[in-house]
Short mmCIF file of C-alpha atoms in Angstrom, two decimals:
data_model
loop_
_atom_site.label_atom_id
_atom_site.label_comp_id
_atom_site.label_asym_id
_atom_site.label_seq_id
_atom_site.Cartn_x
_atom_site.Cartn_y
_atom_site.Cartn_z
CA MET A 1302 -0.14 0.01 0.11
CA ASP A 1303 1.25 3.54 -0.75
CA ALA A 1304 2.31 5.79 1.95
CA PRO A 1305 0.10 8.62 2.93
CA GLN A 1306 0.92 11.68 1.05
CA GLU A 1307 2.61 13.46 3.78
CA ASP A 1308 4.75 10.59 4.49
CA ARG A 1309 6.28 10.84 1.23
CA GLY A 1310 7.09 14.53 1.85
CA TRP A 1311 4.05 15.98 0.07
CA VAL A 1312 2.75 19.00 2.34
CA ALA A 1313 -0.54 20.41 1.53
CA PRO A 1314 -0.65 24.05 0.45
CA GLU A 1315 -2.36 24.99 3.69
CA ARG A 1316 0.61 23.84 5.64
CA THR A 1317 2.95 26.03 3.74
CA PRO A 1318 1.66 29.46 4.14
CA GLU A 1319 4.96 30.94 3.40
CA LEU A 1320 5.14 29.53 -0.04
CA THR A 1321 1.57 30.19 -0.73
CA ALA A 1322 2.10 33.82 0.30
CA ALA A 1323 5.36 34.07 -1.59
CA LEU A 1324 3.88 33.03 -4.81
CA ALA A 1325 1.10 35.19 -4.47
CA ALA A 1326 3.35 38.34 -3.70
CA ALA A 1327 5.63 37.48 -6.76
CA ARG A 1328 2.66 37.30 -8.96
CA ARG A 1329 1.22 40.59 -7.59
CA TRP A 1330 4.76 42.09 -7.94
CA ARG A 1331 5.18 41.13 -11.54
CA ALA A 1332 1.77 41.98 -12.55
CA ASP A 1333 1.91 45.77 -12.50
CA LEU A 1334 5.67 46.35 -13.23
CA ALA A 1335 4.99 48.58 -16.18
CA THR A 1336 2.60 50.76 -14.33
CA ARG A 1337 3.80 50.99 -10.80
CA PRO A 1338 5.86 54.11 -9.41
CA ILE A 1339 9.63 53.04 -9.52
CA PRO A 1340 11.21 54.62 -6.35
CA ALA A 1341 10.81 52.95 -3.13
CA THR A 1342 8.04 54.70 -1.22
CA GLN A 1343 9.31 53.78 2.37
CA PRO A 1344 12.71 54.46 3.63
CA VAL A 1345 14.86 52.02 5.53
CA GLY A 1346 13.89 53.28 8.95
CA ALA A 1347 10.10 52.92 8.27
CA GLY A 1348 10.46 49.43 7.16
CA ARG A 1349 12.38 48.48 10.12
CA ALA A 1350 9.77 50.16 12.38
CA ARG A 1351 7.16 47.47 11.19
CA LEU A 1352 9.56 44.66 12.20
CA PRO A 1353 10.14 43.18 15.82
CA GLU A 1354 13.30 44.84 17.27
CA SER A 1355 14.33 41.55 19.00
CA LEU A 1356 14.13 37.89 17.72
CA PRO A 1357 10.52 36.78 18.74
CA GLU A 1358 10.68 34.13 21.45
CA GLN A 1359 8.06 32.08 19.32
CA GLY A 1360 8.21 31.42 15.75
CA MET A 1361 5.43 32.17 13.44
CA PRO A 1362 4.85 32.00 9.84
CA ALA A 1363 6.75 34.39 7.79
CA VAL A 1364 4.09 35.66 5.43
CA ASP A 1365 4.62 39.48 5.37
CA VAL A 1366 6.37 40.84 2.33
CA VAL A 1367 7.52 44.46 2.82
CA GLU A 1368 6.92 46.11 -0.79
CA PRO A 1369 6.79 49.74 -0.07
CA GLY A 1370 10.60 49.54 0.31
CA LEU A 1371 11.49 47.83 -2.94
CA LEU A 1372 12.77 49.73 -6.15
CA THR A 1373 10.86 48.56 -9.34
CA ILE A 1374 13.95 47.39 -11.17
CA GLY A 1375 11.92 45.59 -13.61
CA SER A 1376 9.98 48.68 -15.04
CA PRO A 1377 10.32 49.20 -18.63
CA ARG A 1378 11.31 52.97 -17.75
CA PHE A 1379 13.80 51.96 -15.16
CA PHE A 1380 17.50 53.31 -16.34
CA GLY A 1381 19.21 53.45 -12.94
CA TRP A 1382 22.91 52.05 -12.50
CA VAL A 1383 23.12 49.08 -15.01
CA MET A 1384 20.20 46.66 -13.89
CA GLY A 1385 17.36 45.08 -15.80
CA GLY A 1386 14.40 42.85 -15.27
CA THR A 1387 14.24 39.15 -14.92
CA LEU A 1388 13.07 36.82 -17.90
CA PRO A 1389 10.39 34.56 -16.85
CA ALA A 1390 12.19 31.50 -17.60
CA ALA A 1391 15.13 32.53 -15.56
CA LEU A 1392 12.91 33.54 -12.73
CA GLY A 1393 11.06 30.00 -12.83
CA ALA A 1394 14.81 28.21 -12.77
CA ASP A 1395 15.67 30.30 -9.93
CA TRP A 1396 12.60 29.47 -7.91
CA LEU A 1397 13.51 25.80 -8.58
CA VAL A 1398 17.22 26.04 -7.59
CA SER A 1399 16.00 27.39 -4.24
CA ALA A 1400 13.36 24.64 -3.95
CA TRP A 1401 16.02 22.07 -5.01
CA ASP A 1402 18.41 23.43 -2.49
CA GLN A 1403 21.49 21.85 -4.00
CA ASN A 1404 25.10 22.68 -3.05
CA ALA A 1405 26.52 22.72 -6.84
CA GLY A 1406 30.16 22.65 -5.56
CA MET A 1407 31.04 18.84 -6.36
CA ARG A 1408 30.22 17.35 -9.75
CA ASP A 1409 29.40 13.74 -8.44
CA ALA A 1410 27.33 14.94 -5.37
CA THR A 1411 24.75 17.06 -7.68
CA PRO A 1412 25.27 15.64 -11.16
CA GLY A 1413 21.92 17.11 -12.19
CA VAL A 1414 22.54 20.76 -11.86
CA VAL A 1415 26.09 20.42 -12.43
CA ALA A 1416 25.44 19.19 -16.07
CA VAL A 1417 23.02 21.72 -16.83
CA GLU A 1418 25.56 24.30 -15.42
CA GLU A 1419 28.34 22.85 -17.66
CA VAL A 1420 25.94 23.37 -20.80
CA ALA A 1421 25.15 26.90 -19.81
CA GLY A 1422 29.02 27.57 -19.59
CA GLN A 1423 29.57 26.25 -22.98
CA TRP A 1424 26.50 28.19 -24.79
CA LEU A 1425 27.93 31.05 -23.11
CA LEU A 1426 31.33 30.67 -24.62
CA GLU A 1427 29.71 30.04 -28.11
CA ALA A 1428 27.20 32.89 -27.84
CA LEU A 1429 30.08 35.27 -26.97
CA ASP A 1430 32.56 33.72 -29.39
CA LEU A 1431 35.10 33.21 -26.57
CA PRO A 1432 37.68 30.11 -26.80
CA SER A 1433 35.68 27.16 -26.34
CA SER A 1434 38.45 25.39 -24.30
CA SER A 1435 38.06 28.35 -21.77
CA ALA A 1436 37.12 27.63 -18.09
CA VAL A 1437 34.04 28.92 -16.67
CA GLY A 1438 33.29 29.91 -13.20
CA PHE A 1439 29.92 31.38 -12.11
CA VAL A 1440 30.17 33.62 -9.25
CA THR A 1441 28.12 36.32 -7.40
CA GLY A 1442 28.87 39.29 -9.52
CA CYS A 1443 31.36 40.90 -12.00
CA THR A 1444 33.35 42.03 -9.14
CA THR A 1445 33.85 38.63 -7.89
CA ALA A 1446 34.36 37.78 -11.72
CA ASN A 1447 37.04 40.31 -12.28
CA LEU A 1448 38.90 38.80 -8.96
CA ALA A 1449 38.68 35.38 -10.21
CA GLY A 1450 40.32 36.42 -13.94
CA LEU A 1451 43.09 38.45 -12.16
CA ALA A 1452 43.96 35.90 -9.49
CA ALA A 1453 44.47 33.48 -12.42
CA ALA A 1454 46.41 36.21 -13.97
CA ARG A 1455 48.51 37.03 -10.85
CA ASP A 1456 49.27 33.05 -10.11
CA ALA A 1457 50.50 32.58 -13.84
CA LEU A 1458 52.50 35.47 -14.26
CA LEU A 1459 54.28 35.03 -10.79
CA ALA A 1460 54.66 31.33 -11.63
CA ALA A 1461 56.53 32.37 -14.81
CA ARG A 1462 58.98 34.16 -12.65
CA GLY A 1463 59.50 31.17 -10.51
CA TRP A 1464 56.91 32.35 -7.45
CA ASP A 1465 54.21 29.93 -6.48
CA VAL A 1466 51.44 32.14 -4.80
CA ALA A 1467 49.83 28.81 -3.23
CA THR A 1468 52.66 27.85 -1.25
CA GLN A 1469 54.68 31.10 -0.85
CA GLY A 1470 51.73 33.57 -0.71
CA VAL A 1471 52.35 37.12 -2.19
CA GLN A 1472 54.59 38.80 0.62
CA GLY A 1473 57.85 39.19 -1.02
CA ALA A 1474 56.77 38.02 -4.19
CA PRO A 1475 58.10 39.96 -7.36
CA ARG A 1476 56.13 43.19 -7.94
CA LEU A 1477 53.23 42.78 -10.59
CA GLN A 1478 51.98 45.78 -12.59
CA VAL A 1479 48.38 46.19 -13.40
CA LEU A 1480 47.67 48.93 -16.24
CA VAL A 1481 44.11 49.91 -16.54
CA GLY A 1482 42.22 52.66 -18.39
CA ALA A 1483 41.77 55.97 -16.57
CA GLU A 1484 37.96 55.46 -16.77
CA ARG A 1485 38.01 51.78 -15.53
CA HIS A 1486 35.15 50.63 -13.52
CA GLY A 1487 35.90 50.65 -9.42
CA SER A 1488 35.24 46.93 -9.39
CA VAL A 1489 38.66 46.22 -10.84
CA ASP A 1490 40.44 48.33 -8.26
CA LEU A 1491 38.38 46.36 -5.50
CA ALA A 1492 39.43 43.18 -6.87
CA LEU A 1493 42.94 44.04 -7.01
CA LEU A 1494 42.75 45.42 -3.39
CA CYS A 1495 41.40 41.86 -2.37
CA LEU A 1496 44.18 40.11 -4.34
CA GLY A 1497 46.95 42.03 -2.35
CA LEU A 1498 48.14 43.89 -5.80
CA GLY A 1499 47.27 47.41 -4.59
CA ALA A 1500 46.25 50.18 -6.71
CA PRO A 1501 46.55 50.03 -10.47
CA THR A 1502 48.55 52.38 -12.95
CA PRO A 1503 46.01 54.36 -14.87
CA VAL A 1504 46.45 54.79 -18.64
CA ALA A 1505 45.18 57.74 -20.46
CA ALA A 1506 41.95 57.39 -22.16
CA ASP A 1507 39.99 59.53 -24.79
CA ALA A 1508 36.68 61.49 -24.45
CA GLN A 1509 34.56 58.52 -24.42
CA GLY A 1510 36.62 56.64 -21.79
CA ARG A 1511 38.42 54.28 -24.32
CA MET A 1512 41.85 53.40 -23.24
CA ASP A 1513 44.35 54.91 -25.80
CA PRO A 1514 46.53 52.17 -27.13
CA ASP A 1515 49.51 54.35 -28.01
CA ALA A 1516 49.59 55.44 -24.13
CA LEU A 1517 49.44 51.83 -23.34
CA ARG A 1518 52.31 50.85 -25.71
CA ALA A 1519 54.47 53.59 -23.71
CA ALA A 1520 53.33 52.38 -20.44
CA LEU A 1521 54.22 48.78 -21.19
CA GLY A 1522 57.89 49.59 -22.11
CA GLN A 1523 58.52 51.27 -18.94
CA ASP A 1524 58.66 48.44 -16.29
CA ASP A 1525 60.41 44.83 -16.71
CA ALA A 1526 57.80 43.62 -13.96
CA PRO A 1527 55.24 41.05 -14.87
CA MET A 1528 52.16 43.01 -16.17
CA VAL A 1529 48.46 42.63 -16.47
CA VAL A 1530 46.40 45.05 -18.71
CA CYS A 1531 42.89 45.55 -17.79
CA ALA A 1532 40.72 46.59 -20.72
CA GLN A 1533 36.95 47.36 -20.76
CA ALA A 1534 33.88 46.43 -22.61
CA GLY A 1535 31.30 49.05 -21.84
CA ASN A 1536 32.32 52.34 -20.27
CA ILE A 1537 29.72 53.21 -17.49
CA HIS A 1538 28.94 56.45 -18.89
CA SER A 1539 29.36 56.24 -22.70
CA GLY A 1540 29.01 52.65 -22.96
CA GLY A 1541 32.34 52.77 -24.95
CA PHE A 1542 34.41 49.81 -25.74
CA ASP A 1543 38.40 49.73 -25.58
CA PRO A 1544 39.95 49.14 -29.01
CA PHE A 1545 40.84 45.31 -28.04
CA ALA A 1546 42.86 44.39 -31.11
CA PRO A 1547 45.63 46.82 -30.66
CA ILE A 1548 45.53 46.28 -26.69
CA CYS A 1549 45.96 42.78 -26.92
CA ALA A 1550 48.62 42.88 -29.65
CA ALA A 1551 50.66 45.46 -27.60
CA ALA A 1552 50.25 43.55 -24.30
CA HIS A 1553 50.88 40.18 -25.55
CA ASP A 1554 54.24 41.49 -27.27
CA ALA A 1555 55.22 42.50 -23.84
CA GLY A 1556 54.39 39.32 -22.14
CA ALA A 1557 51.41 40.75 -20.48
CA TRP A 1558 48.17 39.19 -19.58
CA VAL A 1559 44.69 40.89 -20.96
CA HIS A 1560 41.82 40.91 -18.71
CA VAL A 1561 38.59 42.11 -19.99
CA ASP A 1562 35.84 43.71 -17.67
CA GLY A 1563 32.70 43.42 -19.43
CA ALA A 1564 30.13 43.41 -16.84
CA PHE A 1565 27.29 44.38 -19.32
CA GLY A 1566 29.24 45.23 -22.41
CA LEU A 1567 30.57 41.70 -23.01
CA TRP A 1568 27.07 40.80 -24.46
CA ALA A 1569 27.73 42.84 -27.35
CA ALA A 1570 29.78 40.07 -28.57
CA ALA A 1571 26.52 37.94 -29.11
CA SER A 1572 25.35 40.46 -31.88
CA PRO A 1573 26.54 40.33 -35.29
CA ALA A 1574 25.42 44.08 -35.69
CA LEU A 1575 27.94 45.14 -32.84
CA SER A 1576 30.87 43.12 -34.13
CA HIS A 1577 32.82 46.19 -34.93
CA LEU A 1578 32.77 47.18 -31.15
CA VAL A 1579 34.45 43.79 -29.93
CA VAL A 1580 37.18 43.09 -32.84
CA GLY A 1581 40.05 41.60 -30.87
CA LEU A 1582 37.95 40.70 -27.86
CA ALA A 1583 38.59 36.90 -28.26
CA ASP A 1584 42.24 37.58 -28.12
CA ALA A 1585 42.21 38.51 -24.36
CA ASP A 1586 43.36 35.94 -21.78
CA SER A 1587 40.35 36.34 -19.28
CA TRP A 1588 36.80 38.15 -19.23
CA ALA A 1589 34.16 38.99 -16.59
CA THR A 1590 30.62 39.81 -16.90
CA ASP A 1591 27.25 39.64 -15.41
CA ALA A 1592 24.18 37.62 -16.43
CA HIS A 1593 21.91 39.70 -14.36
CA LYS A 1594 22.75 42.44 -16.26
CA THR A 1595 22.01 42.06 -20.15
CA LEU A 1596 20.94 38.51 -20.05
CA SER A 1597 18.26 39.37 -17.45
CA THR A 1598 18.59 36.45 -14.94
CA PRO A 1599 18.10 37.17 -11.17
CA TYR A 1600 20.51 38.64 -8.94
CA ASP A 1601 23.09 37.31 -8.08
CA SER A 1602 24.93 35.76 -11.34
CA GLY A 1603 28.42 36.75 -12.46
CA VAL A 1604 30.76 34.90 -14.92
CA ALA A 1605 34.34 34.59 -15.00
CA VAL A 1606 36.10 33.21 -18.17
CA VAL A 1607 39.64 32.25 -18.26
CA ARG A 1608 41.38 30.90 -21.62
CA ASP A 1609 43.88 28.70 -19.57
CA ALA A 1610 41.50 26.27 -17.83
CA GLY A 1611 44.66 25.10 -15.76
CA ALA A 1612 45.28 28.85 -14.51
CA LEU A 1613 41.82 29.14 -13.15
CA ARG A 1614 41.89 26.00 -11.44
CA ARG A 1615 45.41 26.45 -9.80
CA ALA A 1616 44.30 29.72 -8.54
CA PHE A 1617 41.27 28.40 -6.68
CA GLY A 1618 41.74 24.50 -6.91
CA HIS A 1619 41.71 23.01 -3.40
CA SER A 1620 40.45 19.83 -1.70
CA ALA A 1621 39.70 17.91 1.36
CA ASP A 1622 39.56 14.26 2.64
CA TYR A 1623 35.86 14.53 3.34
CA LEU A 1624 34.91 16.02 -0.42
CA LEU A 1625 34.38 13.73 -3.32
CA HIS A 1626 37.24 13.79 -6.10
CA SER A 1627 36.17 13.82 -9.63
CA GLN A 1628 38.41 13.05 -12.51
CA GLU A 1629 37.27 16.46 -13.94
CA PRO A 1630 37.55 19.73 -12.01
CA ASP A 1631 34.71 20.51 -9.60
CA PRO A 1632 32.93 23.38 -9.94
CA HIS A 1633 34.13 24.77 -6.51
CA GLU A 1634 37.89 24.57 -7.75
CA LEU A 1635 37.01 27.28 -10.49
CA VAL A 1636 35.67 30.14 -8.13
CA PRO A 1637 36.41 31.41 -4.49
CA GLU A 1638 33.35 29.56 -2.90
CA MET A 1639 33.25 26.28 -1.77
CA SER A 1640 29.58 26.10 -1.15
CA ARG A 1641 27.11 27.97 -3.63
CA ARG A 1642 23.58 27.42 -4.95
CA ALA A 1643 23.40 26.34 -8.59
CA ARG A 1644 23.32 29.83 -10.09
CA ARG A 1645 24.34 28.73 -13.66
CA VAL A 1646 20.54 26.86 -14.05
CA PRO A 1647 18.84 30.24 -14.57
CA VAL A 1648 21.52 31.08 -17.14
CA TRP A 1649 20.92 27.95 -19.02
CA ALA A 1650 17.13 28.60 -18.75
CA ALA A 1651 17.37 32.23 -19.89
CA LEU A 1652 19.64 31.02 -22.93
CA ARG A 1653 17.48 28.03 -23.59
CA SER A 1654 14.29 30.27 -23.91
CA LEU A 1655 15.81 32.89 -25.90
CA GLY A 1656 17.89 30.78 -28.36
CA ARG A 1657 20.67 32.40 -30.30
CA SER A 1658 18.34 34.48 -32.22
CA GLY A 1659 16.56 35.54 -29.07
CA LEU A 1660 19.77 36.52 -27.51
CA VAL A 1661 20.83 38.63 -30.46
CA ASP A 1662 17.30 40.29 -30.55
CA LEU A 1663 17.40 41.26 -26.91
CA VAL A 1664 20.89 42.81 -27.16
CA ASP A 1665 19.68 44.50 -30.37
CA ARG A 1666 16.66 45.98 -29.05
CA LEU A 1667 18.67 47.43 -26.00
CA VAL A 1668 20.74 49.24 -28.25
CA ARG A 1669 18.14 50.35 -30.73
CA SER A 1670 16.02 51.71 -27.60
CA ALA A 1671 19.10 53.58 -26.32
CA ARG A 1672 19.65 55.16 -29.74
CA GLY A 1673 15.98 56.11 -29.85
CA LEU A 1674 16.26 57.37 -26.24
CA ALA A 1675 19.17 59.60 -27.12
CA MET A 1676 17.60 60.77 -30.20
CA GLY A 1677 14.62 62.10 -28.40
CA LEU A 1678 16.36 63.60 -25.21
CA ALA A 1679 18.92 65.42 -27.71
CA GLU A 1680 15.75 67.42 -28.82
CA VAL A 1681 14.84 68.41 -25.33
CA PRO A 1682 15.74 72.23 -24.97
CA GLY A 1683 18.38 72.54 -22.52
CA LEU A 1684 19.76 69.02 -22.57
CA THR A 1685 22.72 67.74 -24.08
CA VAL A 1686 23.85 63.99 -24.80
CA LEU A 1687 27.25 63.83 -23.79
CA ASN A 1688 28.25 60.44 -25.25
CA ASP A 1689 28.36 58.52 -28.51
CA VAL A 1690 25.67 56.32 -27.97
CA VAL A 1691 27.24 53.12 -29.33
CA TYR A 1692 25.81 50.69 -26.87
CA THR A 1693 23.14 50.91 -23.95
CA GLN A 1694 24.31 53.91 -22.18
CA VAL A 1695 22.98 57.41 -22.42
CA THR A 1696 24.45 60.25 -20.34
CA VAL A 1697 22.90 63.56 -20.52
CA ALA A 1698 23.21 66.90 -18.61
CA ALA A 1699 21.58 70.32 -18.57
CA VAL A 1700 23.13 73.75 -18.86
CA ASP A 1701 24.45 73.43 -15.20
CA ASP A 1702 25.09 71.16 -12.39
CA GLU A 1703 22.18 72.65 -10.52
CA THR A 1704 19.55 72.30 -13.39
CA THR A 1705 20.67 68.91 -14.05
CA LEU A 1706 20.24 67.61 -10.38
CA ALA A 1707 16.68 69.39 -10.23
CA VAL A 1708 15.39 67.58 -13.21
CA LEU A 1709 16.84 64.25 -11.68
CA ALA A 1710 15.08 65.06 -8.48
CA ARG A 1711 11.87 65.89 -10.32
CA LEU A 1712 11.99 62.54 -12.35
CA HIS A 1713 12.57 60.70 -9.22
CA GLU A 1714 9.76 62.51 -7.30
CA ASP A 1715 7.28 61.59 -10.13
CA GLY A 1716 8.36 58.00 -10.04
CA LEU A 1717 7.67 57.18 -13.69
CA VAL A 1718 11.05 57.41 -15.02
CA HIS A 1719 14.15 56.54 -13.18
CA PRO A 1720 17.82 57.28 -14.42
CA SER A 1721 20.67 57.61 -12.09
CA ALA A 1722 22.89 60.32 -11.08
CA SER A 1723 26.60 60.40 -11.59
CA ARG A 1724 29.46 62.82 -12.34
CA TRP A 1725 31.50 62.50 -15.83
CA HIS A 1726 33.84 64.90 -17.07
CA ASP A 1727 33.62 67.22 -14.09
CA ARG A 1728 29.91 67.70 -14.38
CA ALA A 1729 26.75 66.47 -12.93
CA VAL A 1730 24.77 64.19 -15.44
CA MET A 1731 21.94 61.85 -15.77
CA ARG A 1732 22.75 58.35 -16.75
CA PHE A 1733 19.97 56.41 -18.55
CA SER A 1734 21.50 52.65 -18.58
CA VAL A 1735 19.01 50.95 -20.90
CA SER A 1736 19.26 47.35 -19.43
CA GLY A 1737 15.57 46.03 -19.29
CA TYR A 1738 14.25 43.61 -21.48
CA THR A 1739 10.60 45.12 -21.28
CA THR A 1740 11.86 48.49 -22.40
CA ASP A 1741 10.21 49.21 -25.86
CA ASP A 1742 9.18 51.98 -28.19
CA VAL A 1743 6.50 52.87 -25.89
CA ALA A 1744 8.57 53.11 -22.86
CA VAL A 1745 11.17 55.17 -24.83
CA ALA A 1746 8.48 57.64 -25.98
CA GLN A 1747 6.76 57.96 -22.50
CA THR A 1748 10.66 58.54 -21.18
CA ILE A 1749 11.25 61.52 -23.49
CA ARG A 1750 8.07 63.05 -23.10
CA THR A 1751 8.44 62.78 -19.15
CA VAL A 1752 11.76 64.03 -19.14
CA TRP A 1753 10.77 66.99 -21.57
CA GLU A 1754 7.99 67.82 -18.83
CA ALA A 1755 10.50 67.49 -16.11
CA VAL A 1756 12.87 70.25 -17.96
CA GLU A 1757 10.22 72.18 -18.64
CA ALA A 1758 8.95 72.43 -14.98
CA VAL A 1759 12.32 73.34 -13.72
CA THR A 1760 13.22 75.66 -16.08
CA VAL A 1761 10.05 77.53 -15.93
CA GLY A 1762 10.27 77.57 -12.13
CA GLU A 1763 13.42 79.15 -12.19
CA GLY A 1764 12.48 81.68 -14.86
#
């Protein structure tokens, strides 16, 4: 006789109120992403005031969801930082990853999710036209992906000088010089700090933030130290891409390792229409990107790719008597984590749901929307688009910093359109990062109209 359902692990919905409430809240949250005001309507302090100050003595169902304090990142008119929405297939896969609760560090312990993850890695290399034999490590985000790629670089370069980081550490090691573009992202500096490599040496960049190859060649010839060159795919303000072909040629001639920070820009390699931006990209030695940006998977999902698979494994390979030992590298030997959720599964689901043509269309639509947005904003009296819109970033400013910040404040107060504030070329700017897969022509038109009205309100008020 079959055992009762509850004895086989099945639990009736009425006995899992947290899961029932979470599903209802998720459906409610996603149902009106396109129309809900974007900013959080409740500050941290107000949200905390609704919660118990001390740990309750007795447990109770955790069914409350504090939505007023949430930012509507999935809105088609959210352009803050570089954040997009989540594809339904990737979200569903992420729910299953949590339900399965697999530690995806050892291939022979959890072969189901590891198999899916490894296919996801192969698909990613194919989609981005990166060397097929590269190692792929899935981490929390591009900061950690940069750390992974740079750790492989550090260990490989020092090993070539007779220094084994695994046994000797970094104290007393030959000095390693890191050359970066003057407008690199701060995550590169943070990764270098964590690796004990200190501050990098900046190389001049042009008006769009792209590293100057001639300045790089001059810098490469000044030192006999082992060197890493950090190039960039997608400047945070302009969306500009470093000229990879001359950078890689000059760096490799000098014996340097080339690492590419491509948090959102690496995905340009998936589009034939954008191939001119990534000429020479595949000549680098390591790459870092985020799947939770352009690919639209849930947070957190970063990707580290290293051409020399052995270099990545040597940087993070470790074992213990109690672990399983596979004939092939285990996933935990390619990243800084021994324990992690199966975060590649949502990447697989996103790529599987899109297919190659869908991924190309996703990237191209983001770029097309950014260009349409830039064209419309350029027509707004008193606004100037400051960058060449080659990818998904649109950076604009008003006649002075005060007006720019006033327009931005007006937009955030209205809540329909959400760019983010920054400073670029020593002036206050509004940065529109077109990263949401739901952003379409309607959202672009609404954004242009809303910004126009905000500029008019501010300038008329000043007059």
